[in-house]
Amino acid sequence: MRDPNKKPHPLVALRMRYHDTYDAVSLFVYLFIIYIWSVTTYPMGRDFEVLATAGNDLPFLAGQLFRLEMAVFGTWLPGYHFVNMLLLYACVMCVYYFTNLTVRGLWWFGTLSACLFLANPVHSEAVLNISGVGDLIPCLIALLALTAYAAQVRNPKAWKVSVAFVLFIVATVPYASNATLILVIVLFELLVARTGERSFARLGVFFVAGIAGLFAHAGDLITSGVQLAQRMTPLYFLFYPLGFLPKTVVAFHERPWLGWLAVLVVIGLFALIYRKARRPVILFGVLAMVALRLGPLDRPVDFVSLIGGGQLLLANAFFTIGLVALFFCIMEHPKWRISMVGITTSLVIILFAMQFISVRRWHDAGERVAAFQAEAKEVARDGAIGVLPDYRDYYGAPMNLSDAIAYDTIFSEAIPAVSILPLRAERTKHRQDVVTEWSSAGGVLTLTGDLPNSVYGLFPNPSALAEAREGTPVSAIAGPQAIATANATISIADAEHESVTIVITAEAPPLPERVIPGLPAE
């Protein structure tokens, strides 16, 4: 039995007395430890297009901030990354307070939720892309609006309602990604607010403003279409932030009923958990995620590499709140209290380790992009070049080599080039990709060494390869690209455990006679 006269450890006493300040400092330290290694990460993927347009296509405030960064930092990479880290920290603190206002459990639940939020690698690109402000700003303003709303529900005052309303307008009208935020407000009133706290008059005012926000983005909603798979499947990666295997994507593409079966299984499992837990906050977290994905789609999320996952920031905040509410329910049983502390601590450590690995991989990918740019500039002195292989992603980092030479920016130079064959870059440290018998009519690409278990794992769009194994157009595999895609077809002539031979056949016009390997020699 605990001795009531025994004094706690000084750090414990400090946290008990100033827990909000202590947690704020601790969360900043956690974030700094994880992301400090990213401050020299080179631009990749979408960064070059955003740099070329000076952020004109970024959302309100994000574009203005990015142009200010370009003017102040120039080519000094740490400046961009420090700004992203500060914005993420602001989001983390909003999650901390919003969780405490929503779950109403132990005072450290906000810290747990904030840690789970900041370390989830599914949205690494929001911090590691220098253009990540386009994801961070809309998420931050939405979290500020939700936190202010929750605060005035707990302690209603006229000025608090006014602040929450203004933030809600700012969060919804300019940002298409927050168009359905009104549904989250409705869910909060119905599932989180207690009987004496609910105010349908207050909700009515916000509802009218929310409908106006939906009308403001009606065009984007119509353009996005239904796309249920692209809307809802990414939510699975909040729980499993590793992505699907390429052959899994092919299986779902060839047999859509498997996808619907998986959805039914997930719904059934959640129904069983909720039936036992009976915590409305858990239901709020899940339905809020779904509600948010009903709005306009920003860009697709790759189900294998998770590129595009930066748009899941706000959905992840709801996921962590629902998860913490579930932990709270389990801990009410005396048998599980100590065990759940160990389980949650282990979960946070695992996510921190995964995010740290993700940061290092992004840094490595950035170095390879910079080396590729230097090589391309040298080879292109005598005319157009072909990028073969054109590596697209490296363990979730969007290398997108051809994008790195498509624009004139402070970090790149536009070079006349053709993307001949996009490939995934995983395992390239342990394999050799050799181009032989090359001419303007095509040639052979041979991959040897550490290869994926399935040939589908080599390509960024494995479903296209599955549909036409022989004579597949390169454009079908590549999808939209910043530079020209080769008018050519590919055939897999030989696929063994340690060797794959790909024959590339040019259509009109002919292909460039000079090609450069996607990665420098190891």
Coordinates of C-alpha atoms in Angstrom, one line a residue, residues 57-60 171-180 212-227 231 292-299 311:
D57 CA -1.9 26.7 -55.7
L58 CA -1.6 26.2 -51.9
P59 CA -4.7 26.9 -49.7
F60 CA -5.3 30.3 -48.1
A171 CA -11.6 26.8 -41.1
T172 CA -14.4 25.9 -43.5
V173 CA -14.9 28.6 -46.1
P174 CA -11.3 28.9 -47.5
Y175 CA -10.4 25.2 -47.1
A176 CA -12.1 22.5 -49.2
S177 CA -10.6 19.8 -47.1
N178 CA -12.6 21.1 -44.1
A179 CA -15.9 21.5 -46.0
T180 CA -17.7 18.8 -44.0
A212 CA -22.7 28.0 -46.5
G213 CA -19.2 26.4 -46.4
L214 CA -20.5 23.3 -48.2
F215 CA -22.0 25.5 -51.0
A216 CA -18.7 27.3 -51.3
H217 CA -17.0 24.0 -52.2
A218 CA -19.9 22.5 -54.1
G219 CA -17.8 22.5 -57.4
D220 CA -15.0 20.6 -55.7
L221 CA -17.5 18.1 -54.3
I222 CA -19.0 17.4 -57.7
T223 CA -15.6 17.1 -59.3
S224 CA -14.4 14.6 -56.7
G225 CA -17.3 12.3 -57.4
V226 CA -18.2 9.3 -55.2
Q227 CA -14.8 7.3 -55.2
R231 CA -12.3 8.2 -49.7
L292 CA -14.3 14.4 -42.9
R293 CA -13.6 12.1 -45.9
L294 CA -17.0 12.9 -47.4
G295 CA -15.7 16.3 -48.4
P296 CA -13.8 17.2 -51.6
L297 CA -10.7 15.0 -52.3
D298 CA -7.5 16.9 -52.5
R299 CA -5.3 14.3 -54.1
Q311 CA -4.3 15.0 -46.0

